[in-house]
PDB file of C-alpha atoms in Angstrom:
ATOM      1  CA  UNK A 421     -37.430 -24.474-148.108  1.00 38.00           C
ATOM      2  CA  UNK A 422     -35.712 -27.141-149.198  1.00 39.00           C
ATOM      3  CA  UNK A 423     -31.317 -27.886-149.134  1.00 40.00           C
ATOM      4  CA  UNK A 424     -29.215 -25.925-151.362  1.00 39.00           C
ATOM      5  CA  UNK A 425     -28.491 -28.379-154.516  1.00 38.00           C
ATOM      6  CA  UNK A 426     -25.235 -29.559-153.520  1.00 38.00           C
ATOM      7  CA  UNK A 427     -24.446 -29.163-157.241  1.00 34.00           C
ATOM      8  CA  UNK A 428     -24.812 -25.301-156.954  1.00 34.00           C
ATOM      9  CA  UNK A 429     -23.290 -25.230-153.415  1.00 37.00           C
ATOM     10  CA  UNK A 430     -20.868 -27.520-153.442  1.00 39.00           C
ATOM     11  CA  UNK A 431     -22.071 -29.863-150.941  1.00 43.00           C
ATOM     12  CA  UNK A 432     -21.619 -30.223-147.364  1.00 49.00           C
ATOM     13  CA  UNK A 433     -18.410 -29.079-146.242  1.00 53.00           C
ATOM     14  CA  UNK A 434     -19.114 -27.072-143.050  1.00 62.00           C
ATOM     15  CA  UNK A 435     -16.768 -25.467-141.124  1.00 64.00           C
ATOM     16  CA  UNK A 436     -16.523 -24.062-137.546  1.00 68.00           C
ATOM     17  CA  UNK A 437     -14.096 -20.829-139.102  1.00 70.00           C
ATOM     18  CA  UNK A 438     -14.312 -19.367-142.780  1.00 74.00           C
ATOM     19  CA  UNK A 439     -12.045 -21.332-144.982  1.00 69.00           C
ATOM     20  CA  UNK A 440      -9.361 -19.714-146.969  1.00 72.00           C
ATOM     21  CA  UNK A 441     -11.563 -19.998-150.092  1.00 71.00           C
ATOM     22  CA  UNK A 442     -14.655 -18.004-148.396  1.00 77.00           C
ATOM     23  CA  UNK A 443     -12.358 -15.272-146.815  1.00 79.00           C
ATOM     24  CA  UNK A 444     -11.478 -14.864-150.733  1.00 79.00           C
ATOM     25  CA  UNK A 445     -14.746 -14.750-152.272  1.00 80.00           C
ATOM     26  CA  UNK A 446     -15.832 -12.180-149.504  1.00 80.00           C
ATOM     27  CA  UNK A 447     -12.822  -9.750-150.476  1.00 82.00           C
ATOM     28  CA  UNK A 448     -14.007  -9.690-153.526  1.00 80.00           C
ATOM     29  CA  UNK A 449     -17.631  -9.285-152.565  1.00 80.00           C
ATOM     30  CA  UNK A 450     -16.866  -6.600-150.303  1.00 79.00           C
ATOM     31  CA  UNK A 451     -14.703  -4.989-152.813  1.00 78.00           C
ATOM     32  CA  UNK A 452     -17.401  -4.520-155.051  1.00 75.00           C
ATOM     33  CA  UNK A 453     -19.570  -3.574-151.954  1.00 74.00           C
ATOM     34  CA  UNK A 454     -17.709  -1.228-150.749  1.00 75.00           C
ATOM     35  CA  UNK A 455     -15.332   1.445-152.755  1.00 77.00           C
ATOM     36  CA  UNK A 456     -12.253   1.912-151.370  1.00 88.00           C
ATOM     37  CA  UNK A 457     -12.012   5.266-150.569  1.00 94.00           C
ATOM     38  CA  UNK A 458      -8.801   6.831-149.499  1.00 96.00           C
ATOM     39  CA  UNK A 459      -9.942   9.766-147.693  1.00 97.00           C
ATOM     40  CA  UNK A 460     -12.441   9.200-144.374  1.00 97.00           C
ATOM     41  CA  UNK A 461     -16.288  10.279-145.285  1.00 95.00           C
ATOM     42  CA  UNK A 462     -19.376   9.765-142.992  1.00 92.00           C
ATOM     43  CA  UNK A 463     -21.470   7.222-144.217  1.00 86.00           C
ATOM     44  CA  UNK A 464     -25.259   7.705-144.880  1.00 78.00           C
ATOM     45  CA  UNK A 465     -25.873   7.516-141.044  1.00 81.00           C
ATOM     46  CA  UNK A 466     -23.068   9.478-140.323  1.00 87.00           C
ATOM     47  CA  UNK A 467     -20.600   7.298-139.045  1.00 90.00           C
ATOM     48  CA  UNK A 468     -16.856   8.279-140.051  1.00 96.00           C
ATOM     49  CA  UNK A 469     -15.856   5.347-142.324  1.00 94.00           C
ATOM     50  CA  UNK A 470     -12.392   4.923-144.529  1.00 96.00           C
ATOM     51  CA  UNK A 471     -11.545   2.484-146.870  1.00 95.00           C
ATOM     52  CA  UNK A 472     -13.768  -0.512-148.008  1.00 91.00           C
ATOM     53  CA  UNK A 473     -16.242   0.503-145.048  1.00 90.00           C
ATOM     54  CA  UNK A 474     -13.695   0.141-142.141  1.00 94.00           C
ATOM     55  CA  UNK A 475     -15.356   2.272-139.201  1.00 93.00           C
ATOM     56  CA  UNK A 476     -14.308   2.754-135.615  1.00 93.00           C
ATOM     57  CA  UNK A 477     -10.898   3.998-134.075  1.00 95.00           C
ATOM     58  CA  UNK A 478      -8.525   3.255-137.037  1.00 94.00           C
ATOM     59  CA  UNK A 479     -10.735   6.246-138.923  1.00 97.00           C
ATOM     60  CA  UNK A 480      -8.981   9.691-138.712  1.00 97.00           C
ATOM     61  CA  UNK A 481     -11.127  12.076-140.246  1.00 97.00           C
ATOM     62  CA  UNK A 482      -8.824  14.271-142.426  1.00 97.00           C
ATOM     63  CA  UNK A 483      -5.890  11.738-142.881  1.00 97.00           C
ATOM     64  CA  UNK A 484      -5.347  10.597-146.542  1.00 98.00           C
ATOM     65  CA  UNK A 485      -4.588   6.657-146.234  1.00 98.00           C
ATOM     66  CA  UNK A 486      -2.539   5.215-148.729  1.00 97.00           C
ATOM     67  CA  UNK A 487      -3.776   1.955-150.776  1.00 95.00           C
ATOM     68  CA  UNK A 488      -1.277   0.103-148.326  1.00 96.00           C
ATOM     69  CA  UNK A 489      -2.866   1.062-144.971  1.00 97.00           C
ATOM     70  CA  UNK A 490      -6.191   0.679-146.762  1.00 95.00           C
ATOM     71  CA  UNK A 491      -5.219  -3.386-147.340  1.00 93.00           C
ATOM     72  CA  UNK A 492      -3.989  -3.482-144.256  1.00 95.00           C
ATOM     73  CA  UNK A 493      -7.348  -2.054-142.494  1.00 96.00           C
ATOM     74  CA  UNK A 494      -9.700  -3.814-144.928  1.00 93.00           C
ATOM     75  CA  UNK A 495      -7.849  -7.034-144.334  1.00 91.00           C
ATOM     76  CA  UNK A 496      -8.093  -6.801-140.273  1.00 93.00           C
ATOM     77  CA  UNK A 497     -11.931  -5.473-141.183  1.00 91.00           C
ATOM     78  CA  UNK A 498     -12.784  -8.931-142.380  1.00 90.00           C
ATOM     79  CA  UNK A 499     -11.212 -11.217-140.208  1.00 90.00           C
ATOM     80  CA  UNK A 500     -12.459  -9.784-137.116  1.00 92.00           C
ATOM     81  CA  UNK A 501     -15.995  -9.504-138.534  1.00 91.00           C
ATOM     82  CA  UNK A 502     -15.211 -13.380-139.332  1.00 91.00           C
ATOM     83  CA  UNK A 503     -14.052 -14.240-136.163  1.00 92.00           C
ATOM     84  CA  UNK A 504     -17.106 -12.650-134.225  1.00 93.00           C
ATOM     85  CA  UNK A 505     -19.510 -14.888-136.310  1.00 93.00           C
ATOM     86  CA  UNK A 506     -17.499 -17.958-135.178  1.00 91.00           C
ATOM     87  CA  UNK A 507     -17.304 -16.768-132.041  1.00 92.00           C
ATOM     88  CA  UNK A 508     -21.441 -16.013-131.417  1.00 93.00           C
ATOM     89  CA  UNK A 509     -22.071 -19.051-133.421  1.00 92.00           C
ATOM     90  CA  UNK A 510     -20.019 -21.653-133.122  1.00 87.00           C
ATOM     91  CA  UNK A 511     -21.159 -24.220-135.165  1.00 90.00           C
ATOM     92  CA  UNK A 512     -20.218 -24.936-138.676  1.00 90.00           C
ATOM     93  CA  UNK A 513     -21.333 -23.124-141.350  1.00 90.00           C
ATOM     94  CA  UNK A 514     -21.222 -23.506-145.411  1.00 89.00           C
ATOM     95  CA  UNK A 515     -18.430 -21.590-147.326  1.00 86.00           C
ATOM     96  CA  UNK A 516     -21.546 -19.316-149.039  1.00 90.00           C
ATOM     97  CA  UNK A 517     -23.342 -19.062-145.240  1.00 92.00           C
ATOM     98  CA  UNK A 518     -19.764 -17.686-144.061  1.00 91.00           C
ATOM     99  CA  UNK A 519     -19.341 -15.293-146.820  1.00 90.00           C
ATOM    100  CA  UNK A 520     -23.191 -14.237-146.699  1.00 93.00           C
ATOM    101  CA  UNK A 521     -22.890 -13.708-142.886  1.00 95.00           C
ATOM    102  CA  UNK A 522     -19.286 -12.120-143.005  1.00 92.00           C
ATOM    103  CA  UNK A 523     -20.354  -9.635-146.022  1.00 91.00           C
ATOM    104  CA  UNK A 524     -23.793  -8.963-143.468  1.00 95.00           C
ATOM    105  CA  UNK A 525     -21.796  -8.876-140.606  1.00 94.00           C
ATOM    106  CA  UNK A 526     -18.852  -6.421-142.279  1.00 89.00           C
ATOM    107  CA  UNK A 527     -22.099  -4.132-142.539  1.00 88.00           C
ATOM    108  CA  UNK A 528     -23.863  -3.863-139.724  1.00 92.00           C
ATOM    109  CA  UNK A 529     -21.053  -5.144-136.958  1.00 92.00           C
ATOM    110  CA  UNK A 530     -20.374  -8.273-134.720  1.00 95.00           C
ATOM    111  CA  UNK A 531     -22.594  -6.885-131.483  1.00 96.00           C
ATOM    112  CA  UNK A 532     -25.260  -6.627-134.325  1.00 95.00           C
ATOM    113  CA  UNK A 533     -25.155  -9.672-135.661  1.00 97.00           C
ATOM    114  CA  UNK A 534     -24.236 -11.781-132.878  1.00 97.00           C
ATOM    115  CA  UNK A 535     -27.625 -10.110-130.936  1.00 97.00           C
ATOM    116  CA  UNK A 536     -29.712 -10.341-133.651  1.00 97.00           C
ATOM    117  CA  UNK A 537     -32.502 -13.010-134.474  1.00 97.00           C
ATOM    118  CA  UNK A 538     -30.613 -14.645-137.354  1.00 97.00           C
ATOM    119  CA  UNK A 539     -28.054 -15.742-134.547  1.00 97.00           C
ATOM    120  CA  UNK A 540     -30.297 -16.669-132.677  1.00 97.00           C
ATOM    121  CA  UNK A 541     -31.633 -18.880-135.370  1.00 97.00           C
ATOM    122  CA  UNK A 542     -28.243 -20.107-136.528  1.00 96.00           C
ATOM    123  CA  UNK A 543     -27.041 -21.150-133.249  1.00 95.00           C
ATOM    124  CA  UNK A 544     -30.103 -22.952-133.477  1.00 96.00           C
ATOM    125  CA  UNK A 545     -29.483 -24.832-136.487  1.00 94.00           C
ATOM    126  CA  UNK A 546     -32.159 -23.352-138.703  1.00 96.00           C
ATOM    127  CA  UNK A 547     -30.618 -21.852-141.670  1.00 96.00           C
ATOM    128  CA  UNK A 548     -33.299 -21.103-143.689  1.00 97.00           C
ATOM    129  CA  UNK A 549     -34.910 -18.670-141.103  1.00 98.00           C
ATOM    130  CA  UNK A 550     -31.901 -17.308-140.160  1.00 98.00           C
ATOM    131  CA  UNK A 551     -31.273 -15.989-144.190  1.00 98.00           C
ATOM    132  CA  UNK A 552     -35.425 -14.796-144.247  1.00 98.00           C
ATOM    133  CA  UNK A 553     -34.052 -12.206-141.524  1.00 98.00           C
ATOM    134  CA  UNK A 554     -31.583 -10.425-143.618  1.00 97.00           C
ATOM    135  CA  UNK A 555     -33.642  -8.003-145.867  1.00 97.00           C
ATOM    136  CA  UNK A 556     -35.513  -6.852-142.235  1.00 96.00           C
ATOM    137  CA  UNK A 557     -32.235  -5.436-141.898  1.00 96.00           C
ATOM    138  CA  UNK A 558     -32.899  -2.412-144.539  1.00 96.00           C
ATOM    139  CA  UNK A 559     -32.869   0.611-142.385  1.00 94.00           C
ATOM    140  CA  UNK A 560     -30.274   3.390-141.271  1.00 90.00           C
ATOM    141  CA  UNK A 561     -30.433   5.264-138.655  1.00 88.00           C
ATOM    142  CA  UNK A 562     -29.994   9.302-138.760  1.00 85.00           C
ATOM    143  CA  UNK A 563     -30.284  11.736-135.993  1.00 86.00           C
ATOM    144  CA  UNK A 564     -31.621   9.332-134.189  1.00 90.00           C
ATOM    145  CA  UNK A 565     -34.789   8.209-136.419  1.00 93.00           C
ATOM    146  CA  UNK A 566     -34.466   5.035-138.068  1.00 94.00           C
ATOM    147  CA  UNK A 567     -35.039   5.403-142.268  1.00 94.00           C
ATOM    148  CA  UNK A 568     -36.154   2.644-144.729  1.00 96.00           C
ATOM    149  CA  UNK A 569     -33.908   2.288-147.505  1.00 95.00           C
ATOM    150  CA  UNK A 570     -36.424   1.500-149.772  1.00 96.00           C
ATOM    151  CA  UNK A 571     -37.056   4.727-149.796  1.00 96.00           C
ATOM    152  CA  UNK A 572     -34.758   5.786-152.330  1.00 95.00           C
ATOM    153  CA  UNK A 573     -35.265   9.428-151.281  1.00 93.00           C
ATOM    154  CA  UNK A 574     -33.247   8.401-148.264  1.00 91.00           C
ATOM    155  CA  UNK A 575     -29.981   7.630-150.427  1.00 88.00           C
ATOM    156  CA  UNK A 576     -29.372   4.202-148.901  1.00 89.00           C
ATOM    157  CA  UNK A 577     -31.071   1.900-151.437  1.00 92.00           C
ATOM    158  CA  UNK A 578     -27.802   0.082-152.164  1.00 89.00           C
ATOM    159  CA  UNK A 579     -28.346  -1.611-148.226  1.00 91.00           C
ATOM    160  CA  UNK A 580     -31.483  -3.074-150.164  1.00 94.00           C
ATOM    161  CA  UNK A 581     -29.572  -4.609-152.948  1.00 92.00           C
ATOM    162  CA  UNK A 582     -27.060  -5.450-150.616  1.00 90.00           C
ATOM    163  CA  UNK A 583     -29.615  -7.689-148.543  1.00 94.00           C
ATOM    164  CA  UNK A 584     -30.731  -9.146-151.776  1.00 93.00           C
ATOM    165  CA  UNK A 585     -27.475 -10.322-152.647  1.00 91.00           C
ATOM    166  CA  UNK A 586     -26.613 -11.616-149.123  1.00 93.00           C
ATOM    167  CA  UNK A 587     -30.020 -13.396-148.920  1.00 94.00           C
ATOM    168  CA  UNK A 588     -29.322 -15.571-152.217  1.00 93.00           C
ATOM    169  CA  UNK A 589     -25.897 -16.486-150.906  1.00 92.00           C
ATOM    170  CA  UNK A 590     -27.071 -17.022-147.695  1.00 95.00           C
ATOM    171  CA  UNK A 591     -29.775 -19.534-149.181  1.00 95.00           C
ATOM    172  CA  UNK A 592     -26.576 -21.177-151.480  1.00 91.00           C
ATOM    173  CA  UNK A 593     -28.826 -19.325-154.405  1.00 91.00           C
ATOM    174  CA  UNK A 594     -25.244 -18.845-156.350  1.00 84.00           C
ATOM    175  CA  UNK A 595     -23.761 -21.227-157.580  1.00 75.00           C
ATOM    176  CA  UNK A 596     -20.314 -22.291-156.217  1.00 68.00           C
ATOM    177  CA  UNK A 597     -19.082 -22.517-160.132  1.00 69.00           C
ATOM    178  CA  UNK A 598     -19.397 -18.451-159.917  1.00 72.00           C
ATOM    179  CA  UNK A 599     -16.157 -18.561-157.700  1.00 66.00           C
ATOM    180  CA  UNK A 600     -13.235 -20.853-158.913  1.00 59.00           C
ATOM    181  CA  UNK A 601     -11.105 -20.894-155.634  1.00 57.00           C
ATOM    182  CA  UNK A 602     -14.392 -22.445-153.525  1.00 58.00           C
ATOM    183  CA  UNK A 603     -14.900 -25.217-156.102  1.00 57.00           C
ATOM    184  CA  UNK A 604     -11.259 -26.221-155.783  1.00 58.00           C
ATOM    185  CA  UNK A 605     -11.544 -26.167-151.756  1.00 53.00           C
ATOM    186  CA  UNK A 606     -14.800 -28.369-152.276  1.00 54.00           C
ATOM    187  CA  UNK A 607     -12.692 -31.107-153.752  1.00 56.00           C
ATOM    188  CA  UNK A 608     -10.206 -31.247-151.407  1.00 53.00           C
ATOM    189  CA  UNK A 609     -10.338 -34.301-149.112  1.00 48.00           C
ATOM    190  CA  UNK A 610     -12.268 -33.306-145.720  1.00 46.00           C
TER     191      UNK A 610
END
């Protein structure tokens, strides 16, 4: 496949952490991604999850969080989802490869990412087949059985939209005029 039109993308400003601009466009992905929900539910694979999709220890089933602590998770959410992807990759990325790979990452978590073939292709320098990986990453698993969400009977489909989304900003498919904050970080002096 060939480069991203640098007209769409914005050019070649790589970066070895997310820029300012990305961590922006990503909160607002993930905002629309993910409701925030003020009250802890379990997830379609059962996993206790609060908030704009904030799992793990900070989730206390029965608490009601207010929209405060809900910023405050979501915020510390992203960044450390960001910071595992520069950590496991280290090498620079585009501002629409680090919100792609933070709004994949945000999903199915650092160890998964970071052990996963599309990091493996990364860190190797190969964009393009690192982005054809993301819709193999369509399934849930529930009791212990993995489930295809293209199954819609499975009530995970939205994972499959999800990768479709991720895959076109992975591939710089949307255009960097969609999000007014990146274009002014493109034309700042490197």
């Amino acid at each position: 496949m060939a480069a991203p039109d640098a007209s769409r993308t914005g050019g070649g400003k790589g970066t070895l952490a997310a820029p300012l601009a990305a961590l922006m466009v990503l909160a607002g992905a993930l905002s629309v991604a993910e409701d925030d929900r003020l009250t802890p539910y379990k997830d379609s694979a059962g996993i206790w999850t609060v908030c704009r999709g904030v799992t793990g220890p900070a989730v206390i089933p029965g608490k009601r969080y207010t929209p405060e602590e809900c910023a405050v998770l979501n915020n510390a959410a992203m960044h450390k989802h960001t910071d595992g992807i520069a950590r496991c990759i280290n090498r620079p990325l585009q501002w629409y490869e680090w919100v792609a790979w933070g709004h994949f990452t945000y999903n199915v978590g650092v160890s998964g990412f970071c052990n996963s073939a599309a990091a493996r292709h990364l860190r190797a320098g190969n964009s393009d087949a690192a982005c054809a990986q993301i819709p193999s990453w369509r399934f849930i698993t529930v009791g212990g059985a993995k489930r295809d969400c293209r199954d819609r009977s499975w009530n995970c489909y939205g994972i499959v939209q999800r990768r479709e989304w991720e895959m076109s900003m992975c591939r710089g498919d949307i255009p960097a005029s969609n999000y007014p904050d990146i274009e002014a970080w493109l034309k700042e002096p490197a």
